[in-house]
Short mmCIF file of C-alpha atoms in Angstrom, two decimals:
data_model
loop_
_atom_site.label_atom_id
_atom_site.label_comp_id
_atom_site.label_asym_id
_atom_site.label_seq_id
_atom_site.Cartn_x
_atom_site.Cartn_y
_atom_site.Cartn_z
CA MET A 1 39.34 -65.16 -15.69
CA ALA A 2 37.46 -61.86 -14.59
CA THR A 3 39.22 -60.07 -17.10
CA MET A 4 38.05 -62.64 -19.70
CA ARG A 5 34.51 -62.43 -18.57
CA LEU A 6 34.44 -58.81 -18.50
CA ALA A 7 35.76 -58.58 -22.31
CA THR A 8 33.39 -61.05 -23.31
CA LEU A 9 30.50 -59.27 -21.65
CA SER A 10 31.37 -56.00 -23.15
CA PHE A 11 31.72 -57.68 -26.46
CA LEU A 12 28.14 -58.87 -26.40
CA ILE A 13 26.93 -55.60 -25.21
CA ILE A 14 28.28 -53.80 -27.97
CA ALA A 15 27.23 -56.31 -30.35
CA LEU A 16 23.57 -56.10 -29.01
CA ALA A 17 23.86 -52.42 -29.06
CA MET A 18 24.66 -52.42 -32.76
CA LYS A 19 22.15 -55.11 -33.92
CA PRO A 20 19.34 -52.67 -34.67
CA LEU A 21 21.89 -50.49 -36.71
CA LEU A 22 22.75 -53.51 -38.79
CA ILE A 23 19.26 -54.53 -39.38
CA THR A 24 18.33 -51.01 -40.55
CA CYS A 25 21.22 -51.05 -43.03
CA LYS A 26 20.07 -54.64 -44.41
CA ASP A 27 16.84 -53.47 -44.88
CA VAL A 28 17.78 -50.50 -46.95
CA ASN A 29 20.22 -52.43 -48.91
CA ASP A 30 17.72 -55.46 -49.41
CA ALA A 31 14.74 -53.27 -50.19
CA VAL A 32 12.44 -54.98 -52.76
CA VAL A 33 12.44 -52.99 -56.13
CA VAL A 34 8.91 -52.40 -57.61
CA VAL A 35 8.55 -53.89 -61.17
CA ASP A 36 6.53 -53.15 -64.12
CA TYR A 37 4.48 -55.53 -66.36
CA GLU A 38 7.58 -56.70 -68.00
CA GLY A 39 9.57 -57.11 -65.03
CA ASN A 40 11.70 -54.09 -65.24
CA PRO A 41 12.25 -51.91 -62.24
CA ILE A 42 10.17 -49.07 -61.89
CA LEU A 43 12.40 -45.83 -62.39
CA SER A 44 11.40 -42.31 -60.95
CA ASN A 45 12.29 -40.53 -64.26
CA LYS A 46 10.03 -42.59 -66.23
CA SER A 47 6.35 -42.43 -66.90
CA TYR A 48 3.80 -45.39 -66.29
CA TYR A 49 0.22 -46.31 -66.93
CA ILE A 50 -1.50 -47.85 -63.77
CA ARG A 51 -3.65 -50.88 -64.97
CA PRO A 52 -6.26 -52.36 -62.66
CA LEU A 53 -6.21 -56.08 -62.61
CA SER A 54 -9.53 -56.83 -61.22
CA PHE A 55 -12.01 -54.56 -63.21
CA ILE A 56 -13.09 -54.59 -66.58
CA SER A 57 -12.00 -51.04 -67.46
CA GLY A 58 -9.11 -48.81 -68.69
CA GLY A 59 -6.39 -47.58 -66.79
CA ILE A 60 -6.28 -44.88 -64.27
CA GLY A 61 -7.00 -41.17 -65.34
CA LEU A 62 -9.03 -38.26 -64.46
CA GLU A 63 -12.56 -37.41 -64.33
CA TYR A 64 -13.91 -33.89 -64.25
CA ASN A 65 -16.95 -32.97 -62.30
CA SER A 66 -19.05 -29.87 -61.94
CA HIS A 67 -17.37 -28.54 -59.09
CA SER A 68 -14.11 -27.86 -60.76
CA GLN A 69 -12.55 -30.99 -59.53
CA TYR A 70 -10.27 -33.54 -60.91
CA TYR A 71 -10.95 -37.09 -59.39
CA ILE A 72 -8.89 -39.97 -60.15
CA ALA A 73 -10.79 -42.67 -61.62
CA LEU A 74 -10.88 -45.81 -63.69
CA GLN A 75 -11.53 -44.99 -67.30
CA GLY A 76 -14.60 -46.51 -68.97
CA SER A 77 -13.18 -48.47 -71.87
CA GLU A 78 -10.74 -51.23 -71.63
CA ILE A 79 -8.71 -50.03 -74.52
CA ASP A 80 -8.10 -46.70 -72.66
CA PRO A 81 -4.80 -46.92 -71.06
CA GLY A 82 -5.37 -44.03 -68.76
CA LEU A 83 -2.96 -41.14 -68.10
CA PRO A 84 0.82 -41.65 -67.48
CA VAL A 85 2.16 -41.16 -63.84
CA SER A 86 5.66 -40.68 -62.40
CA PHE A 87 6.55 -41.68 -58.86
CA SER A 88 8.71 -39.30 -56.92
CA PRO A 89 10.09 -41.09 -53.84
CA LYS A 90 10.89 -39.25 -50.62
CA LEU A 91 14.36 -40.67 -50.58
CA ASN A 92 15.44 -40.98 -53.99
CA ILE A 93 18.93 -42.24 -53.86
CA SER A 94 19.13 -44.71 -56.64
CA GLY A 95 16.36 -43.43 -58.96
CA VAL A 96 14.51 -46.87 -58.53
CA VAL A 97 11.17 -47.12 -56.65
CA HIS A 98 11.27 -49.54 -53.83
CA GLU A 99 8.12 -51.33 -52.29
CA SER A 100 6.85 -49.73 -48.93
CA SER A 101 8.65 -46.44 -49.43
CA ASN A 102 6.88 -43.10 -49.34
CA LEU A 103 6.37 -41.44 -52.80
CA LEU A 104 4.38 -38.79 -54.55
CA ILE A 105 2.45 -39.77 -57.43
CA ARG A 106 1.89 -37.19 -60.42
CA PHE A 107 -0.05 -37.37 -63.62
CA HIS A 108 1.71 -35.87 -66.78
CA VAL A 109 -1.20 -33.91 -68.23
CA PHE A 110 -1.06 -30.06 -67.36
CA LYS A 111 1.85 -27.98 -68.25
CA ASP A 112 1.72 -26.86 -64.69
CA ASP A 113 3.21 -29.88 -62.94
CA LYS A 114 1.95 -28.84 -59.40
CA SER A 115 -1.77 -29.47 -60.51
CA ASN A 116 -1.06 -33.16 -61.28
CA GLN A 117 -0.18 -34.44 -57.84
CA TRP A 118 -2.40 -37.15 -56.22
CA LYS A 119 -4.00 -35.98 -53.12
CA VAL A 120 -6.71 -37.23 -50.95
CA ASN A 121 -9.75 -34.83 -51.11
CA GLU A 122 -11.02 -34.39 -47.55
CA LYS A 123 -14.03 -32.34 -48.65
CA ALA A 124 -15.17 -35.30 -50.92
CA GLU A 125 -15.88 -38.03 -48.09
CA LYS A 126 -18.48 -40.62 -48.94
CA ARG A 127 -19.53 -43.37 -46.47
CA GLY A 128 -16.19 -43.12 -44.70
CA GLU A 129 -14.26 -43.18 -47.84
CA TYR A 130 -12.29 -40.13 -49.01
CA LEU A 131 -11.88 -39.73 -52.91
CA LEU A 132 -8.63 -39.12 -54.35
CA SER A 133 -8.19 -36.01 -56.90
CA ALA A 134 -5.35 -34.28 -58.79
CA GLY A 135 -4.31 -30.82 -57.89
CA ARG A 136 -1.91 -28.45 -56.62
CA LYS A 137 0.51 -29.42 -53.67
CA THR A 138 -1.14 -28.48 -50.28
CA VAL A 139 0.74 -27.68 -47.02
CA LYS A 140 0.97 -31.40 -46.33
CA ASP A 141 2.39 -33.81 -48.85
CA ASP A 142 0.08 -36.94 -49.46
CA TRP A 143 2.50 -39.70 -49.37
CA PHE A 144 1.61 -43.21 -51.01
CA GLN A 145 3.38 -46.50 -51.00
CA ILE A 146 3.45 -49.27 -53.65
CA VAL A 147 3.15 -52.63 -51.77
CA LYS A 148 3.09 -56.32 -53.12
CA SER A 149 -0.32 -57.72 -53.00
CA SER A 150 -1.34 -61.42 -52.41
CA LYS A 151 -2.71 -61.61 -55.98
CA GLY A 152 1.06 -61.46 -57.29
CA ALA A 153 0.44 -57.84 -58.20
CA TYR A 154 0.76 -54.69 -56.21
CA LYS A 155 -1.53 -52.34 -54.46
CA ILE A 156 -1.13 -48.55 -53.65
CA MET A 157 -1.43 -47.53 -50.14
CA TYR A 158 -1.99 -43.94 -48.55
CA CYS A 159 0.52 -43.48 -45.73
CA PRO A 160 -0.11 -40.02 -44.03
CA GLY A 161 1.82 -41.11 -41.01
CA GLN A 162 2.54 -44.51 -39.16
CA SER A 163 -0.44 -46.35 -40.52
CA CYS A 164 -1.44 -46.91 -44.04
CA LYS A 165 -4.87 -47.23 -45.73
CA SER A 166 -5.61 -48.86 -49.14
CA VAL A 167 -6.57 -47.11 -52.31
CA GLY A 168 -9.71 -48.96 -53.70
CA VAL A 169 -12.55 -48.01 -55.84
CA SER A 170 -15.71 -46.21 -54.88
CA ASP A 171 -19.01 -47.06 -56.44
CA GLN A 172 -18.53 -44.49 -59.07
CA ARG A 173 -15.23 -45.81 -60.24
CA ARG A 174 -13.40 -43.04 -58.59
CA LEU A 175 -10.12 -44.03 -56.47
CA ALA A 176 -10.92 -43.45 -52.82
CA ILE A 177 -9.11 -44.37 -49.69
CA THR A 178 -10.72 -47.43 -47.92
CA ASP A 179 -10.63 -50.05 -45.19
CA HIS A 180 -12.46 -52.52 -47.90
CA ILE A 181 -10.72 -53.99 -50.60
CA ALA A 182 -7.58 -52.79 -52.29
CA LEU A 183 -7.22 -52.16 -55.92
CA ASN A 184 -4.78 -54.50 -57.45
CA VAL A 185 -2.62 -52.88 -60.11
CA ASN A 186 0.37 -53.46 -62.39
CA PHE A 187 2.63 -50.76 -64.21
CA LEU A 188 3.03 -50.42 -67.90
CA LEU A 189 5.98 -48.33 -69.20
CA HIS A 190 4.59 -45.20 -71.21
CA GLU A 191 6.62 -45.05 -74.22
CA ASN A 192 7.01 -41.34 -75.35
CA LYS A 193 6.11 -41.38 -79.06
CA LYS A 194 7.38 -38.26 -80.83
#
């Protein structure tokens, strides 16, 4: 009888010790795929327009200022789709972008691909909000995540470490890291017309 109890106890200890490993594997396998406006998975080798849902504006593009900075901003015209971006997941095994996974976001406008990366411009702080700009890769990568929002769309989060903050819109239609309302978006595949 003692041998049976010892065997049962050993089995329970091993099963409980492996439970976190099983949950981690399940989470990776069941990761939710980010989809575009038409319901197709977002792929890391394709380009997409990011379309805001809650603003009467165009897509997301660049705004050049007098300090030689390219700020990421909403375009002024509803018919302007903005500039296409691509998503580069930190762990890109399948080529598909998953919700809540760290990724880099890059525009496809300059020949020098390194000048297109989204980053937080810590020099451009305004009322506690840091503006987003496009530029060369810095020492640290600026990791973002795409998360399903409560409005049936997605929101983009800035995730420099264990905590994340929402990407919203400043008073000048520029994208900013904020504790306030997140910008709700969807994604539209950029068709390369040649």
